[in-house]
XYZ file of C-alpha atoms in Angstrom:
564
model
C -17.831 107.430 -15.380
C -15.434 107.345 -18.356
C -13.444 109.453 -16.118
C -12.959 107.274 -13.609
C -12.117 104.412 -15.731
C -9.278 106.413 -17.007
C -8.084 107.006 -13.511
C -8.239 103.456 -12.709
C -6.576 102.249 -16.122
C -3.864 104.624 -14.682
C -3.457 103.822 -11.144
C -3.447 100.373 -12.417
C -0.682 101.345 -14.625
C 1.411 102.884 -12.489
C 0.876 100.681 -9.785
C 2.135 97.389 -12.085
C 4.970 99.544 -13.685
C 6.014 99.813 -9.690
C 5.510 95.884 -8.781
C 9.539 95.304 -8.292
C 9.971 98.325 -6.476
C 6.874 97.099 -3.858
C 7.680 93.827 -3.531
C 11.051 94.643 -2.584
C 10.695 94.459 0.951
C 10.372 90.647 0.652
C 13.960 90.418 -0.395
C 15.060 87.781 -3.188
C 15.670 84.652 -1.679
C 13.545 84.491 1.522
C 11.799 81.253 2.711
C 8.764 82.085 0.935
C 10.514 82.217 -2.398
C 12.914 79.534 -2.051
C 9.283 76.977 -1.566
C 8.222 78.724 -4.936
C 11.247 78.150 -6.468
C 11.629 73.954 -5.294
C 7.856 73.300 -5.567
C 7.378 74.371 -8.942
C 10.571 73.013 -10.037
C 9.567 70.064 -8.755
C 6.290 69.746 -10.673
C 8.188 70.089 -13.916
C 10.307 67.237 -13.425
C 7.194 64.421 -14.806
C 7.520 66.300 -18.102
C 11.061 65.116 -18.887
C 9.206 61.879 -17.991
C 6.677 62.284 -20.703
C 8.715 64.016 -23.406
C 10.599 61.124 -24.150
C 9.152 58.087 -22.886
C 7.339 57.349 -26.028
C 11.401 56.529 -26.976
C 11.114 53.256 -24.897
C 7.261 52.845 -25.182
C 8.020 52.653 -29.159
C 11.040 50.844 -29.396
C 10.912 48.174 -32.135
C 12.422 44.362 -30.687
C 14.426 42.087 -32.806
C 11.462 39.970 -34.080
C 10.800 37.598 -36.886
C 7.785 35.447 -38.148
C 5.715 33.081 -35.459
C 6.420 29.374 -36.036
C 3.126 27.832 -35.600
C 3.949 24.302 -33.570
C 3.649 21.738 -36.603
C 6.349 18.737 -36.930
C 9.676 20.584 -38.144
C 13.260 19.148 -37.992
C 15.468 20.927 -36.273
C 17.170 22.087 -39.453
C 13.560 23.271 -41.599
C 12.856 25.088 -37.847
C 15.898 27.569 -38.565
C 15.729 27.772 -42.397
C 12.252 28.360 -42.352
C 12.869 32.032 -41.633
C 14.845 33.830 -44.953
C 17.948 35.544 -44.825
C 18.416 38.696 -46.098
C 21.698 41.756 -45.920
C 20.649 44.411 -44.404
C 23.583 47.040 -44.628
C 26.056 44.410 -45.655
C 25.363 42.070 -43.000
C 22.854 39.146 -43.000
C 20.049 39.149 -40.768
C 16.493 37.371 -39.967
C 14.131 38.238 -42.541
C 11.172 40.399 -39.874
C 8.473 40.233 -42.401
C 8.425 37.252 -44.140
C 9.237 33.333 -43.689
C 8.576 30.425 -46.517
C 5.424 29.194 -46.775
C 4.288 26.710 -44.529
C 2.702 24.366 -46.246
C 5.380 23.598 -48.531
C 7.938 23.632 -45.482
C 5.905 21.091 -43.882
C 5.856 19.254 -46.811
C 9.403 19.249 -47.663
C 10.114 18.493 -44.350
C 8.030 14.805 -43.821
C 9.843 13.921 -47.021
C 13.422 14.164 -45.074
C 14.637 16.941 -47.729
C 17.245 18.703 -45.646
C 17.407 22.586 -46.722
C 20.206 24.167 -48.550
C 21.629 20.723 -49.552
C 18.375 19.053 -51.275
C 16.422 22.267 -51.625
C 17.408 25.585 -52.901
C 15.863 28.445 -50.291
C 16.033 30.744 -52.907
C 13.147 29.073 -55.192
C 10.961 28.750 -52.395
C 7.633 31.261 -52.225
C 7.510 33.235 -49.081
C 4.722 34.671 -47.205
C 3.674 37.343 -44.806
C 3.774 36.681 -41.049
C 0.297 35.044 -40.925
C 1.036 33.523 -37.788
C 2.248 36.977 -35.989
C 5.291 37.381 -34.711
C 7.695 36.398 -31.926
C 9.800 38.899 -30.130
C 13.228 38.911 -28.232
C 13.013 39.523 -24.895
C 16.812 40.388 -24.747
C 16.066 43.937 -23.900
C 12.276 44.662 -23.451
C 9.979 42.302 -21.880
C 7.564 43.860 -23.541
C 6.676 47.222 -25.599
C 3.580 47.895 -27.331
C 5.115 47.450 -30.457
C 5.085 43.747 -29.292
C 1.859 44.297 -27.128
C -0.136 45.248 -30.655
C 2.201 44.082 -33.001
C 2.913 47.751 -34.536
C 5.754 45.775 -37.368
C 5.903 45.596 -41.116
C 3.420 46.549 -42.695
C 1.892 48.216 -39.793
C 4.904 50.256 -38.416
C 4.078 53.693 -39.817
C 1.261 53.525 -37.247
C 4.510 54.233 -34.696
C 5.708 57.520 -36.701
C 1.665 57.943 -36.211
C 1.200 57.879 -32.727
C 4.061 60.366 -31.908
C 2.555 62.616 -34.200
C -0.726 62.319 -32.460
C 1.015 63.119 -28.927
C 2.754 66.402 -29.980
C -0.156 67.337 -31.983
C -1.872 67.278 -28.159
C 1.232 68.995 -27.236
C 0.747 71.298 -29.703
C -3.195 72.186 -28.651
C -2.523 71.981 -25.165
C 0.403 74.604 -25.046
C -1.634 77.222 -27.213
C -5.016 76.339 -24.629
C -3.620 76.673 -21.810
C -1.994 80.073 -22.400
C -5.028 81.874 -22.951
C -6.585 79.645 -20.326
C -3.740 80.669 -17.982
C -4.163 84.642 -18.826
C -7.915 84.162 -18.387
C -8.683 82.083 -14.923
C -5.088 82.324 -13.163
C -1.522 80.483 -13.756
C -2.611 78.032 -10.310
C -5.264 76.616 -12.115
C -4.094 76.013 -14.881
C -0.697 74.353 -13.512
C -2.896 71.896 -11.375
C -5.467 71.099 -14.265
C -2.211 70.011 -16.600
C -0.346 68.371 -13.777
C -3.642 66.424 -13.845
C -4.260 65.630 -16.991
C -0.559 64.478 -17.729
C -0.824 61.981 -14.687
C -3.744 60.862 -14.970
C -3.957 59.550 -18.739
C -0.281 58.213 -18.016
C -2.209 56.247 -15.757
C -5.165 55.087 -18.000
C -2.565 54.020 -20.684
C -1.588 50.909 -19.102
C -5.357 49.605 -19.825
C -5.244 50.253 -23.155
C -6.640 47.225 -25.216
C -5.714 48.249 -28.916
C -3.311 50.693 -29.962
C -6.156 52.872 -31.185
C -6.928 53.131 -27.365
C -3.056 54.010 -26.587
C -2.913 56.962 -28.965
C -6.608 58.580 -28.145
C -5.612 58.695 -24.310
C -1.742 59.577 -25.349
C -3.161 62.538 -27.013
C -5.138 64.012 -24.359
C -2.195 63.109 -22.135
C -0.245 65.360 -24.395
C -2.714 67.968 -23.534
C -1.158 68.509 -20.485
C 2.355 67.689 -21.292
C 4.040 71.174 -22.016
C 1.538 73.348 -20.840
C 2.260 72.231 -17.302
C 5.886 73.366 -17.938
C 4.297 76.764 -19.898
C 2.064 77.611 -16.600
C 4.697 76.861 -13.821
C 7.280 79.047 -15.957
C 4.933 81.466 -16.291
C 3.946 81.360 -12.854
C 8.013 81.425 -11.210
C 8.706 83.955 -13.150
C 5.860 86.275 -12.292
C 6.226 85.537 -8.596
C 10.254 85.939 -8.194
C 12.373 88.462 -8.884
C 15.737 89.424 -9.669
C 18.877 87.520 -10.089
C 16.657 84.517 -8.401
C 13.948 84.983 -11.566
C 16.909 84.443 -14.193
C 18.032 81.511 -12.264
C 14.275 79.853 -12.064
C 13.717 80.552 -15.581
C 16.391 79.277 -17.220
C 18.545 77.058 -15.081
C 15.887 75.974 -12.075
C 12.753 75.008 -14.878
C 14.949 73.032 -17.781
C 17.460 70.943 -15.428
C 14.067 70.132 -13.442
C 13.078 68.928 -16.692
C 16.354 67.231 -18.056
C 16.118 65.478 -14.324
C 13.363 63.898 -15.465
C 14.796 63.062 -18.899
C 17.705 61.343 -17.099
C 15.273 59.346 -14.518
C 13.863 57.813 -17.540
C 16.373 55.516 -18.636
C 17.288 54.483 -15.252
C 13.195 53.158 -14.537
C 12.797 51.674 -18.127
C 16.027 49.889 -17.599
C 14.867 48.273 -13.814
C 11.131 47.914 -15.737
C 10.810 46.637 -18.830
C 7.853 46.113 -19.602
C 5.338 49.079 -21.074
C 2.875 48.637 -18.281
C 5.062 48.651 -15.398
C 7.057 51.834 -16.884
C 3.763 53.888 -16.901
C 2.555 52.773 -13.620
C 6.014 54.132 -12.195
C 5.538 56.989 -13.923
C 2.028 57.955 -12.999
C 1.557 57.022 -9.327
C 3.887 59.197 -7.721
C 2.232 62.166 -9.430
C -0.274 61.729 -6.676
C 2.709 63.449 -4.219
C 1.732 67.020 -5.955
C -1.802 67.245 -4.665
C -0.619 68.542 -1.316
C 1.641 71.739 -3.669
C -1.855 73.129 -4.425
C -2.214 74.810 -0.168
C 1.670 75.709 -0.414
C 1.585 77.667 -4.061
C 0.168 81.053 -4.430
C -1.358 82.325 -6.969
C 0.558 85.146 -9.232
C 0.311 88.418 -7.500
C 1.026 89.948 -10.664
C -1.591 88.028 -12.509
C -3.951 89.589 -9.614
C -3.209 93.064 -10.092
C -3.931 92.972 -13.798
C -7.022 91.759 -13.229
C -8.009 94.350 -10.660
C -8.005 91.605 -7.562
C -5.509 93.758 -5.308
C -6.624 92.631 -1.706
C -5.933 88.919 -2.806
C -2.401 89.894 -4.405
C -1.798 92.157 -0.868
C -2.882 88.837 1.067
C -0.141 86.640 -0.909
C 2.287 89.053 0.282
C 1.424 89.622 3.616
C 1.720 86.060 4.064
C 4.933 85.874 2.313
C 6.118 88.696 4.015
C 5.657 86.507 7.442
C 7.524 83.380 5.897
C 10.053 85.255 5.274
C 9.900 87.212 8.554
C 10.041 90.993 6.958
C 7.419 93.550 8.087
C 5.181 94.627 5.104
C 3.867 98.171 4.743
C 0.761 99.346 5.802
C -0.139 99.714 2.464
C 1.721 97.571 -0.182
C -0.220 98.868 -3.288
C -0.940 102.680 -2.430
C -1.568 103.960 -6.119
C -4.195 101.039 -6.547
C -7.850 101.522 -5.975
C -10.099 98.565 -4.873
C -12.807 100.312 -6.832
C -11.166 100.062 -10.097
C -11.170 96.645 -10.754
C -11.308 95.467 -14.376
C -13.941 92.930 -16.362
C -12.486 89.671 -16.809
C -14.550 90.058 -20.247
C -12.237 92.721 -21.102
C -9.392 90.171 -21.490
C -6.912 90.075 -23.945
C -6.861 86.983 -26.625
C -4.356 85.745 -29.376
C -5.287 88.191 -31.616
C -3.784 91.414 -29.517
C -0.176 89.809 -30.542
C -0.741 90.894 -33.950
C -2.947 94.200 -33.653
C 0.055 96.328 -34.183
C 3.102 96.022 -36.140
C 5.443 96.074 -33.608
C 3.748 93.406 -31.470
C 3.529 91.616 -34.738
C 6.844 91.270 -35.636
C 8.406 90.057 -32.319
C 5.289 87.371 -32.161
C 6.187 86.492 -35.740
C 10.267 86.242 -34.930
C 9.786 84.276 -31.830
C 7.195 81.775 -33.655
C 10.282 81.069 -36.148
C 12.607 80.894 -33.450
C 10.681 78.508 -31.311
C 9.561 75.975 -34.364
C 13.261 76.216 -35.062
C 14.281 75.389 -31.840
C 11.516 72.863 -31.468
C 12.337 71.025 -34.339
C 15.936 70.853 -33.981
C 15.564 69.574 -29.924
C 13.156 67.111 -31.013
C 14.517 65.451 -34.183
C 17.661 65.611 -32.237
C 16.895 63.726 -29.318
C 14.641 61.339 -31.371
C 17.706 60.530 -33.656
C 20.087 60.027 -30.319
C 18.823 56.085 -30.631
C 21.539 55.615 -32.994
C 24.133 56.477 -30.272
C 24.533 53.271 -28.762
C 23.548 50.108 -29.514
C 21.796 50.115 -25.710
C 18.981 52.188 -25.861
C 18.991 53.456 -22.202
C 22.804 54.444 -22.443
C 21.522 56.656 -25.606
C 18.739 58.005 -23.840
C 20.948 59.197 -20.898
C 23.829 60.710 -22.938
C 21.267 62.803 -24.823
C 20.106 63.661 -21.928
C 23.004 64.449 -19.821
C 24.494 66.752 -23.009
C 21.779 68.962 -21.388
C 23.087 69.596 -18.147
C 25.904 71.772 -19.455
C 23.829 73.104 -21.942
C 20.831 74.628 -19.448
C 24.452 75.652 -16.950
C 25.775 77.785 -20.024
C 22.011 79.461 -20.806
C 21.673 80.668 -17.346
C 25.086 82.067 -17.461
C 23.969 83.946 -20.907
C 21.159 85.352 -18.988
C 22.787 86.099 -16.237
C 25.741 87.975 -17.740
C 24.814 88.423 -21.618
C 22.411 90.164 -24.118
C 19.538 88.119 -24.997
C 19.382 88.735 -28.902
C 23.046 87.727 -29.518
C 23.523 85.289 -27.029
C 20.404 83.230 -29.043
C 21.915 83.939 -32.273
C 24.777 82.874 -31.283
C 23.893 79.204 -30.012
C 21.449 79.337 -33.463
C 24.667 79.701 -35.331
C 26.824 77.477 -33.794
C 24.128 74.429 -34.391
C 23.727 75.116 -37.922
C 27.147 74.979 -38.282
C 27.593 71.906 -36.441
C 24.901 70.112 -38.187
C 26.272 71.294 -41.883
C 29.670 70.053 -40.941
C 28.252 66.455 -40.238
C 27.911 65.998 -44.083
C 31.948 66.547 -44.702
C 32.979 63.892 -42.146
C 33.827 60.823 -43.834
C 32.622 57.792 -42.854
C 35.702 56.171 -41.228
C 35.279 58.527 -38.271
C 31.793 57.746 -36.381
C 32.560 59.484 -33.544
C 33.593 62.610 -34.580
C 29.563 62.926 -36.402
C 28.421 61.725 -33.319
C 30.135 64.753 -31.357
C 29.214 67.156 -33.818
C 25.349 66.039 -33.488
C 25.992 66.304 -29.627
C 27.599 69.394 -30.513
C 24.448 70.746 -32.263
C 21.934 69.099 -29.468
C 23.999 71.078 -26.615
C 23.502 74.524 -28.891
C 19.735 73.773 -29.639
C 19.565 72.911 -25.450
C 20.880 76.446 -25.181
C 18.586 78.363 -26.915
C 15.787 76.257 -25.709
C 17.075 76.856 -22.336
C 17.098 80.798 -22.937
C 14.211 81.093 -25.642
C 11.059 80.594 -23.350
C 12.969 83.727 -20.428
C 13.396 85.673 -23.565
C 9.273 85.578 -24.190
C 8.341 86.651 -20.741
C 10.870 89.213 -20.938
C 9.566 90.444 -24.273
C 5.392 90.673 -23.345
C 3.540 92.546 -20.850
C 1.509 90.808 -18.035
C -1.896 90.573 -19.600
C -0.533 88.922 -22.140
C 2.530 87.055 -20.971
C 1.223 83.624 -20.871
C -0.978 84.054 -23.964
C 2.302 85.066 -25.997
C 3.797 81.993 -24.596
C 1.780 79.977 -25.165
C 0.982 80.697 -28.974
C 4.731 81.190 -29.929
C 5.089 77.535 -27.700
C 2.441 76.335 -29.877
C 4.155 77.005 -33.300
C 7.108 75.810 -32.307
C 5.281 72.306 -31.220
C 4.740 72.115 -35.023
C 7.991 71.179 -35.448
C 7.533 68.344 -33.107
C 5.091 66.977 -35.012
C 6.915 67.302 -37.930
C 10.404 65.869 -35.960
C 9.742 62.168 -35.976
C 8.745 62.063 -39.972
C 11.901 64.618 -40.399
C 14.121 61.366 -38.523
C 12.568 58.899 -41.528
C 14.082 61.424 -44.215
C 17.543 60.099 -43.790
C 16.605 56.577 -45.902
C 15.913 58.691 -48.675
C 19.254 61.001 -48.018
C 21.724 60.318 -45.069
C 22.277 63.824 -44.008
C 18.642 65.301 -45.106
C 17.524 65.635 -41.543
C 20.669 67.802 -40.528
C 20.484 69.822 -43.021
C 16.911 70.841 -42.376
C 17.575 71.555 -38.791
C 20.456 73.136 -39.903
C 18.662 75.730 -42.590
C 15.837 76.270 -39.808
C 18.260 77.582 -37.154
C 20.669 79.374 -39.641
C 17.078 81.738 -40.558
C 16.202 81.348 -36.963
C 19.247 83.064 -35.829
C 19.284 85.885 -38.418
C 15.733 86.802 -37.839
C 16.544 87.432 -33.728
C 18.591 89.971 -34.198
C 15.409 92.269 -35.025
C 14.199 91.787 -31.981
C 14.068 94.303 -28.902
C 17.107 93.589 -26.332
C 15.897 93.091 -22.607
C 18.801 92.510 -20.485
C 18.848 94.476 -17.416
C 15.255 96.196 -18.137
C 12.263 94.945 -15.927
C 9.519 93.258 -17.552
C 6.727 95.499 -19.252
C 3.385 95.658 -17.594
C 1.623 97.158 -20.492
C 1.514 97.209 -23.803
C 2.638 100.700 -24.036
C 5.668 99.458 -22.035
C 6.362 96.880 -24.388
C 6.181 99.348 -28.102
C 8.629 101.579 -26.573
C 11.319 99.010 -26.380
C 13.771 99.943 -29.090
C 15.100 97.073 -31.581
C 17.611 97.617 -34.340
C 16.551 98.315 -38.239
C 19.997 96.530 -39.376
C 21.579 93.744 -37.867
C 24.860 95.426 -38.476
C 23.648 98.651 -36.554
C 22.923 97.911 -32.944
C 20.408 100.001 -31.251
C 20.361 102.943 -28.603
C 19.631 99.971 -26.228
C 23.194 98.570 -26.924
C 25.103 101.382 -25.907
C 24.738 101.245 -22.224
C 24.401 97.897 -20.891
C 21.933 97.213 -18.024
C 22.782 96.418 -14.558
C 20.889 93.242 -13.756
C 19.967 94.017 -10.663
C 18.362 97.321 -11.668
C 14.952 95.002 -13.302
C 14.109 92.229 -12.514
C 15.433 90.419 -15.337
């Protein structure tokens, strides 16, 4: 009996370590993978909707204090409201007016302010009355819809923290979700979960409400994007696999990112943006009869007939002739226990798992942190809020074109450390540009959010390249889940500039300097196929000194010879 197991483990082995070379016969870019390829991309796109729209949901009106309707002159009705500089130029007091009573009073007598009363000796009060909103821009956000001002505006900082600390849970769930039932799933439960609760926002009657159902609706945010990168690049191969996982998954998402602005700016109110939003998620119900599930994902669980099936079928879209046989070293009889499944803890069993989960943890909470407190801080772009959305967004375009021509034609470890580098630099240089030139700190920040794009765009091709199959999507996932610390952290990191101007770019700045030295230990995987086992994976050389490159630097890897 023990025997036998052995011989399966090793058919199994052998038959994954041979996937490329049997799937071959389908060719790259067939029908059958160029539906994979659009229909996943496509289900990525509502993420760059959800990422960011909190940037619009959250945006603060010009407001002041509520005039109750009592019998004002005309002249008490616009001095009743203080004055006050605000970086050298005098504005509307938002949190305070005189108080009423005596206004009232002062103003039956036919005292006329400024000229028979001095303001300045007058009490004030708090905004008893609530508040009254400009409508120049928004016709209505909840910051107006629960009146989230004053002394109640941390509860904003609050309720992006609670979304990416759903991010957060979701993206290190869903992994070993993923690894355990199948990346299909998985993709479909998220894809649900994000639209739905989009949906269920716009009856939210407090702002309590709003953040309970925005944190399970960040459940589902990322770890759609996790399962459906997980899942293209699992199912493609080849040049067509670097493509999907770098270029094909983040410009679906910065499409997304750049629809945003365009629907917040036709809707403007909070309601009508989330119904837009959330209804035409009901278009990806039909995607579940035209995706497969991973063949890959299959064979490591012992399910060979239904991996054979996917590709017979493929096969016939793409109007090849399979083999008889596809999987000939594979027995049907040596199927594994989904019990004997691998968890979280197998990243750090041994030390050399260990350190790359440990490196690519720093690397993504780096990268997360930087992207994040980035494109949160892009608001002070522009004076118009959806012009500052889409130029942070568009910044990415180039950025997501340059990291799939790194992993098309570069090595992994310094290409990252490279775009790690050149956004610490970027960001450290902000502090020596003198004020007089606006522009050129705004270009360097741009500068920095195009490098952190980068590695973000190359960062999550890098994982799947590092980690075997069982495990794939479970090492995802967890590094993806450290790194979401940083986005909770990213929109208290954007306060830290009223304490020091520059604080928030030099934190990025430190993160992705360490970031970017600490990826050089790492194995190098360009040109090599991705490891089936974990055997596969501990064999892969990495370099003791970052001045001393490894044997795996000496030759480089054709591309085409793995399939990434």
């Amino acid at each position: 009996m023990q025997q036998s197991q052995g011989d399966g483990g090793h058919n199994r082995t052998r038959a994954m370590r041979d996937y490329d070379e049997s799937v071959a016969f389908l060719g790259q870019w067939g029908r059958f993978q160029r539906v994979v390829f659009f229909l996943l991309c496509a289900t990525i796109v509502p993420n760059g909707f959800g990422a960011f729209t909190l940037v619009f949901l959250t945006d603060v009106p010009k407001h002041r204090c509520a005039v109750p309707d009592v019998n004002l002159t005309e002249a008490w009705l616009e001095a009743v409201i203080p004055r006050q500089v605000v970086n050298g130029e005098q504005q509307l007091s938002t949190c305070s007016r005189f108080q009423m009573d005596v206004v009232t009073n002062l103003s039956a007598l036919g005292l006329v302010p400024g000229r028979d009363v001095n303001l300045s000796h007058l009490q004030r009060e708090a905004c008893v009355d609530g508040w009254s909103y400009s409508r120049d821009v928004y016709d209505a956000t909840i910051v107006s819809e629960f009146d989230l001002v004053c002394d109640d505006q941390w509860k904003l900082t609050f309720i992006c923290t609670v979304f990416f600390v759903g991010v957060l849970l979701g993206s290190f769930f869903s992994g070993q979700l993923s690894d355990r039932f199948g990346r299909k799933p998985v993709l479909f439960a998220t894809m649900a979960v994000q639209i739905s609760f989009t949906f269920f926002q716009v009856f939210s009657s407090s702002w309590v409400a709003f953040t309970v159902l925005l944190f399970i609706n960040g459940l589902g945010q990322i770890s759609n994007f996790v399962a459906a990168l997980v899942l293209g690049t699992e199912i493609l191969t080849g040049n067509v696999r670097v493509l999907y996982s770098s270029m094909g998954t983040c410009l679906s998402f910065t499409v997304g990112y750049m629809l945003l602005p365009l629907f917040a700016y036709f809707l403007r109110d909070w309601k009508s943006l989330l119904l837009a939003l959330s209804l035409p998620g009901l278009a990806f119900l039909p995607l579940w009869w035209l995706l497969p599930e991973s063949p890959r994902w299959l064979l490591s669980r012992g399910r060979v007939e239904e991996a054979e099936s996917i590709l017979r079928k493929a096969a016939k879209w793409n109007k090849v002739q399979p083999p008889a046989v596809i999987f000939a070293d594979y027995g049907v009889n040596h199927k594994t226990d989904p019990k004997d499944g691998h968890s979280a803890l197998d990243l750090l069993r041994t030390s050399s798992i260990r350190v790359t989960t440990l490196i690519l943890c720093l690397v993504s909470f780096a990268a997360c942190t930087g992207y994040y407190g980035l494109s949160l801080n892009t608001s002070q772009l522009h004076a118009d809020p959806f012009v500052s959305c889409f130029i942070s967004a568009a910044v990415e375009v180039p950025a997501y074109i340059s990291g799939w021509l790194a992993l098309r034609f570069l090595r992994r470890r310094r290409s990252i450390c490279s775009t790690l580098l050149l956004e610490a630099s970027a960001l450290f240089l902000i502090q020596l540009v003198p004020p007089t030139l606006p522009y050129l700190s705004i270009g360097l920040e741009m500068l920095g959010k195009y490098a952190v794009t980068v590695t973000f765009s190359m960062m999550f091709a890098y994982m799947a390249e590092l980690f075997p199959t069982l495990l794939r999507n479970t090492a995802v996932g967890m590094c993806s889940t450290v790194g979401r610390l940083g986005n909770c952290i990213a929109p208290f990191l954007v306060t830290l500039n009223s304490h020091l101007l520059h604080l928030p770019y030099i934190v990025i700045g430190t993160l992705a300097f360490a970031a970017a030295t600490s990826v050089l230990f790492l194995p190098e995987t360009f040109g090599k196929p991705l490891p089936e086992t974990i055997q596969q994976m501990q064999k892969r050389e990495r370099i003791q000194c970052p001045c001393i490159p490894g044997k795996d630097a000496e030759t480089p890897a054709q591309l085409q010879d793995g399939p990434l």
